[in-house]
Coordinates of C-alpha atoms in Angstrom, one line a residue:
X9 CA 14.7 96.8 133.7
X10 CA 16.9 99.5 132.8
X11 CA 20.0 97.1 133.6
X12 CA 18.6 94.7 131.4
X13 CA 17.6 96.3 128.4
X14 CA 21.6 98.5 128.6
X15 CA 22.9 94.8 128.6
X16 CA 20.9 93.6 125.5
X17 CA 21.5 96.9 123.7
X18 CA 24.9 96.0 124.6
X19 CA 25.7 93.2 123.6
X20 CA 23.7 93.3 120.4
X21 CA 25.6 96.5 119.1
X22 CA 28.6 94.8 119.9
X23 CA 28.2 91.7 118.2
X24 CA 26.2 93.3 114.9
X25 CA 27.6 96.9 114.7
X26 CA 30.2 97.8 116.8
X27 CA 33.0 96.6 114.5
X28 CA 31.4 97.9 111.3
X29 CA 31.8 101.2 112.7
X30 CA 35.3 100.7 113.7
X31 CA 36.0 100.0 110.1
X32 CA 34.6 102.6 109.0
X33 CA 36.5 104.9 111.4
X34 CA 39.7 103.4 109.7
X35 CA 39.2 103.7 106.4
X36 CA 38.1 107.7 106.9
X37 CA 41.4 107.9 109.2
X38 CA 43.7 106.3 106.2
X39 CA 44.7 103.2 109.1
X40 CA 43.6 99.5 107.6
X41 CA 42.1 96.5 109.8
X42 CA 44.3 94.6 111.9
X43 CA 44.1 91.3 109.6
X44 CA 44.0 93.4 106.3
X45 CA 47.4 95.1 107.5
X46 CA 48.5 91.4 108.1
X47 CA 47.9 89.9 105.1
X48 CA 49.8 92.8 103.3
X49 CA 52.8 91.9 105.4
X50 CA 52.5 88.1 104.9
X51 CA 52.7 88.8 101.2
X52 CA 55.4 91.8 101.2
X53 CA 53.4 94.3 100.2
X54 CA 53.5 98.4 101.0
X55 CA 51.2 99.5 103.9
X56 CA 50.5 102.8 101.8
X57 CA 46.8 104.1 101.9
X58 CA 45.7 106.0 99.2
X59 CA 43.1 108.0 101.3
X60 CA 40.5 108.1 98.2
X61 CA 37.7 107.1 100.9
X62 CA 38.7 109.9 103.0
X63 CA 38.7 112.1 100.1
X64 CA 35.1 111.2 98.9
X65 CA 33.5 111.6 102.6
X66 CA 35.1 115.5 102.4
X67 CA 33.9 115.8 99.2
X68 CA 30.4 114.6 99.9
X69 CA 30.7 117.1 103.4
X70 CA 31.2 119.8 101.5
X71 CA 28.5 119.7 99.2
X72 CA 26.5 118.6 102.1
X73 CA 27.4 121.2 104.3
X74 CA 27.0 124.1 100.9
X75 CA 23.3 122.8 100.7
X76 CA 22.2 122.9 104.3
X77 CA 24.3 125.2 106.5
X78 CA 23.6 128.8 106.2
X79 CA 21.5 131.5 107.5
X80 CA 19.0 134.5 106.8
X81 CA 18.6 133.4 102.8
X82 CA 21.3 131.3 102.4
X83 CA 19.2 128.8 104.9
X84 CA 18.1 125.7 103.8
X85 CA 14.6 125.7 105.0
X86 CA 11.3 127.9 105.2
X87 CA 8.1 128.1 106.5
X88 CA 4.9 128.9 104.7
X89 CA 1.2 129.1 105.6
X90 CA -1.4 126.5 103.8
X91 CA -2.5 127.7 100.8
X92 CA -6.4 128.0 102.2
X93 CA -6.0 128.8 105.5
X94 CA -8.9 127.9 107.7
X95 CA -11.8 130.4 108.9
X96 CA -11.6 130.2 113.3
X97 CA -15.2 129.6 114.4
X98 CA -15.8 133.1 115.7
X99 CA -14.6 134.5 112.3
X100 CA -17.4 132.6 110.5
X101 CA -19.8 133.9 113.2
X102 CA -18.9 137.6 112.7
X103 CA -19.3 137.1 109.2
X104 CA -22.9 135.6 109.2
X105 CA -23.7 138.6 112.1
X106 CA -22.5 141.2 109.2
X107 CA -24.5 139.3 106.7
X108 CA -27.1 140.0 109.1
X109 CA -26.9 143.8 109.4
X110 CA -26.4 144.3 105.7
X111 CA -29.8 142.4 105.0
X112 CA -31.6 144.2 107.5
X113 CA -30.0 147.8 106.0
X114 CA -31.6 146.5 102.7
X115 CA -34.9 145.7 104.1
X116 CA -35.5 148.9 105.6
X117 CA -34.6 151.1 102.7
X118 CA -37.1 148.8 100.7
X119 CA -39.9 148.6 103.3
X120 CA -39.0 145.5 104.8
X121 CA -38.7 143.1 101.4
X122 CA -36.2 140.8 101.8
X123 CA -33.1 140.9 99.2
X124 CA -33.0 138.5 96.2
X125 CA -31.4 134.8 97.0
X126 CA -28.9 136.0 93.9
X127 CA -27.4 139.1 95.6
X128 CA -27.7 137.1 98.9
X129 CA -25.7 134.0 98.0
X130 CA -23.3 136.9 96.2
X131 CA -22.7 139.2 99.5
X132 CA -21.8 136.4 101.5
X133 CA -19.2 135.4 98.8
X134 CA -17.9 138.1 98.7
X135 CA -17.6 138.8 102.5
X136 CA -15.9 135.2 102.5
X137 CA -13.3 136.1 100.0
X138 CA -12.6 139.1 101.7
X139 CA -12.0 137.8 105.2
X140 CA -10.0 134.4 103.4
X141 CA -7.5 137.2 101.8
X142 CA -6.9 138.7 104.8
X143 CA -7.0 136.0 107.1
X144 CA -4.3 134.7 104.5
X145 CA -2.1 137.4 104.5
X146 CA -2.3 136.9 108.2
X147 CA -1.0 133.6 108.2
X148 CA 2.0 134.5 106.2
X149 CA 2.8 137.6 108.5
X150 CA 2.7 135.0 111.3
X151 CA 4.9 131.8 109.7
X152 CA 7.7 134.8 108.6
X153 CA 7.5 136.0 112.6
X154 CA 7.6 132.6 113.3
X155 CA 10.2 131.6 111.0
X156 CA 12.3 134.9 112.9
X157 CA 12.0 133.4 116.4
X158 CA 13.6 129.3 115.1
X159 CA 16.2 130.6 113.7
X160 CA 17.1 132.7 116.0
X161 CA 16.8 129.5 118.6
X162 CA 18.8 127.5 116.0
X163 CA 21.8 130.0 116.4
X164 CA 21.1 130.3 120.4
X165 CA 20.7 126.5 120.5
X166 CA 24.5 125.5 118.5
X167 CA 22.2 124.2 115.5
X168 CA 24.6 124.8 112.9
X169 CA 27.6 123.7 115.0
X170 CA 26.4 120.4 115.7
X171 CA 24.8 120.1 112.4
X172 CA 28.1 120.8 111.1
X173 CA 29.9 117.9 113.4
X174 CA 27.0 115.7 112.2
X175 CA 27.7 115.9 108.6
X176 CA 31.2 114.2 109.1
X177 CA 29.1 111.3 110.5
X178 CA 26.6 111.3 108.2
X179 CA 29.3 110.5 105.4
X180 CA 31.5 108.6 107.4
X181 CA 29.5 105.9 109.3
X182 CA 26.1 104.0 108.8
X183 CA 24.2 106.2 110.8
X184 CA 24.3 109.3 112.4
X185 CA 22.2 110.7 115.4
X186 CA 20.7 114.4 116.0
X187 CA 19.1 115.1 119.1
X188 CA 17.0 117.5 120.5
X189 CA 15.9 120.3 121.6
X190 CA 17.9 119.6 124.7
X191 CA 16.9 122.2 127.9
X192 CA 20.5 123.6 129.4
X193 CA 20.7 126.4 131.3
X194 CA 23.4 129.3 130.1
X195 CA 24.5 132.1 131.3
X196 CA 23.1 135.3 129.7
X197 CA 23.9 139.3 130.0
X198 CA 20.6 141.6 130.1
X199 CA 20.1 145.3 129.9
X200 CA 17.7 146.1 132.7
X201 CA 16.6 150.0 133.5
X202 CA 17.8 151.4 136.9
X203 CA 15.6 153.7 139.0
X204 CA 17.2 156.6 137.6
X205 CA 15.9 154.9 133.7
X206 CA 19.4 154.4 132.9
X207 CA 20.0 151.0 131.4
X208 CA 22.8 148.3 133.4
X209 CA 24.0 145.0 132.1
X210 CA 23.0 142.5 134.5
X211 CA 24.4 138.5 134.6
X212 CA 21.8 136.3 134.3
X213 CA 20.7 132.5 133.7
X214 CA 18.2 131.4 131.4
X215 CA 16.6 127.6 129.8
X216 CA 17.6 127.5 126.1
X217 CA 17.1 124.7 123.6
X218 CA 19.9 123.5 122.5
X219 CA 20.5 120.9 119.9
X220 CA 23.5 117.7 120.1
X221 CA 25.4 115.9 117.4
X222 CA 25.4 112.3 119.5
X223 CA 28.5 110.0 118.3
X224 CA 27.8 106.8 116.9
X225 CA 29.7 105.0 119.3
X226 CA 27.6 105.9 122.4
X227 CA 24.2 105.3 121.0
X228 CA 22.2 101.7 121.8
X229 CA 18.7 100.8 120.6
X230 CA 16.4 98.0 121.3
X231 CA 18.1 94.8 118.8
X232 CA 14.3 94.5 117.9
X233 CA 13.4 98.7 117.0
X234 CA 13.6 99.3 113.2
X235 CA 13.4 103.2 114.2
X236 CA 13.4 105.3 117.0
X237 CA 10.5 105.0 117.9
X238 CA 9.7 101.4 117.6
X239 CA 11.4 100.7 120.7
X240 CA 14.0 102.1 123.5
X241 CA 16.9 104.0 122.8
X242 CA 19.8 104.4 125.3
X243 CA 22.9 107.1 125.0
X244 CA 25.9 106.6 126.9
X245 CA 26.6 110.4 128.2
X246 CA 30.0 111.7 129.9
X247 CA 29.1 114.6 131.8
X248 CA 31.6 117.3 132.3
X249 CA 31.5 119.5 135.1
X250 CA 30.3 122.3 133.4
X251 CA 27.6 120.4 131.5
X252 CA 26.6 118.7 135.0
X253 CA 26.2 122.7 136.1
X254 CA 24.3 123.6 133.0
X255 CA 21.5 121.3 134.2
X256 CA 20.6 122.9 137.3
X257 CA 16.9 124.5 137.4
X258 CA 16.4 122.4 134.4
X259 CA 13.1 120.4 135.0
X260 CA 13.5 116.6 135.4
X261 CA 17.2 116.7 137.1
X262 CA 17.4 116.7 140.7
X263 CA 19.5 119.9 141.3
X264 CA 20.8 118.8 144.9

């Protein structure tokens, strides 16, 4: 199966989009088509390129790369809560148990007469709005930690790098391809505390997500997919020794 559908992927990229990328490739490089650079010789004319394409794709990667590269403030993304956030079941029971205690407080200082459906309906509001507010201000404490911890795994995991590579494709080609988060393990220097509570650096390996700017020229799809997932996708990879290494104790790769 897998034979098959890397044939058909093949051959259709080859015969439908293979040779529009090529072109495109050119005309960012300054170098004209085979037959184009023909026809100028045929009629005497100057094989000078003017480069304005090239200079319109670095003009449209540099605004590009102005409005989405950056970090801390500069970044172009955030993360905030919903503006309602939702009561957790055991919150709403803990609220109707208070409810509870404060009626029963009020019948025994008015010998057992229950409290007006008014200031009822009113307590329970307010206990409400009070748990909402600081369930709220919880949620935004928790999407700012949050917000902390992927960036930080954006700058562990080459995000900006190959975002950065990614850009060139994006205004040089008809598509462009992102992937990830891909699992690699990398080599990593820890402090860990000796008997004596002093502190030692200590080599290490850990699993980080990393993220991959895929060239246009090794990615294949199903000739029938109108997205990615609407049918398979295949990547041609060329794995380097290192990168080979970096997938060892990464689960799903046979480390032998």
């Amino acid at each position: 199966y897998l034979d098959r559908a890397w044939q058909t992927a093949k051959d259709f990229k080859e015969n439908n989009v293979e040779q529009r990328l090529l072109s495109a490739q050119r005309r960012r490089n300054g170098i004209y088509d085979t037959n184009v650079l023909q026809d100028i010789s045929e009629q005497g004319g100057a094989a000078i390129w003017m480069h304005i394409t090239a200079g319109k794709c670095r003009a449209a990667a540099a605004q590009l790369r102005d409005a989405l590269l950056g970090t801390g403030s500069d970044k172009a993304w955030t993360l905030s809560p919903t503006p309602m956030a939702d009561l957790p079941p055991n919150v709403l029971e803990s609220l109707v148990q208070a409810a509870s205690i404060e009626i029963q407080k009020f019948q025994e200082l008015n010998g057992g007469v229950m409290p007006p459906d008014e200031e009822v309906r009113q307590l329970l509001t307010e206990m409400r709005d009070q748990t909402l507010t600081s369930t709220q201000e919880e949620a935004r404490e928790r999407c700012e930690r949050m917000e902390h911890k992927m960036e930080d795994q954006q700058v562990e995991g080459k995000w900006l790098l190959s975002l950065n590579q990614l850009i060139d494709d994006i205004c040089t080609f008809p598509y462009a391809i992102f992937k990830g988060p891909v699992v690699r393990s990398r080599p990593t220097l820890k402090w860990v505390q000796t008997a004596d509570g002093d502190y030692t650096p200590e080599a290490s390996t850990e699993l980080r997500l990393e993220w991959v700017r895929v060239s246009p020229f090794d990615f294949y799809w199903a000739p029938h997919a109108e997205n990615p997932q609407d049918g398979y996708c295949i990547e041609r990879i060329r794995y380097t020794r290192e990168e080979l290494n970096a997938l060892i104790g990464v689960d799903g790769y046979n480390e032998e």
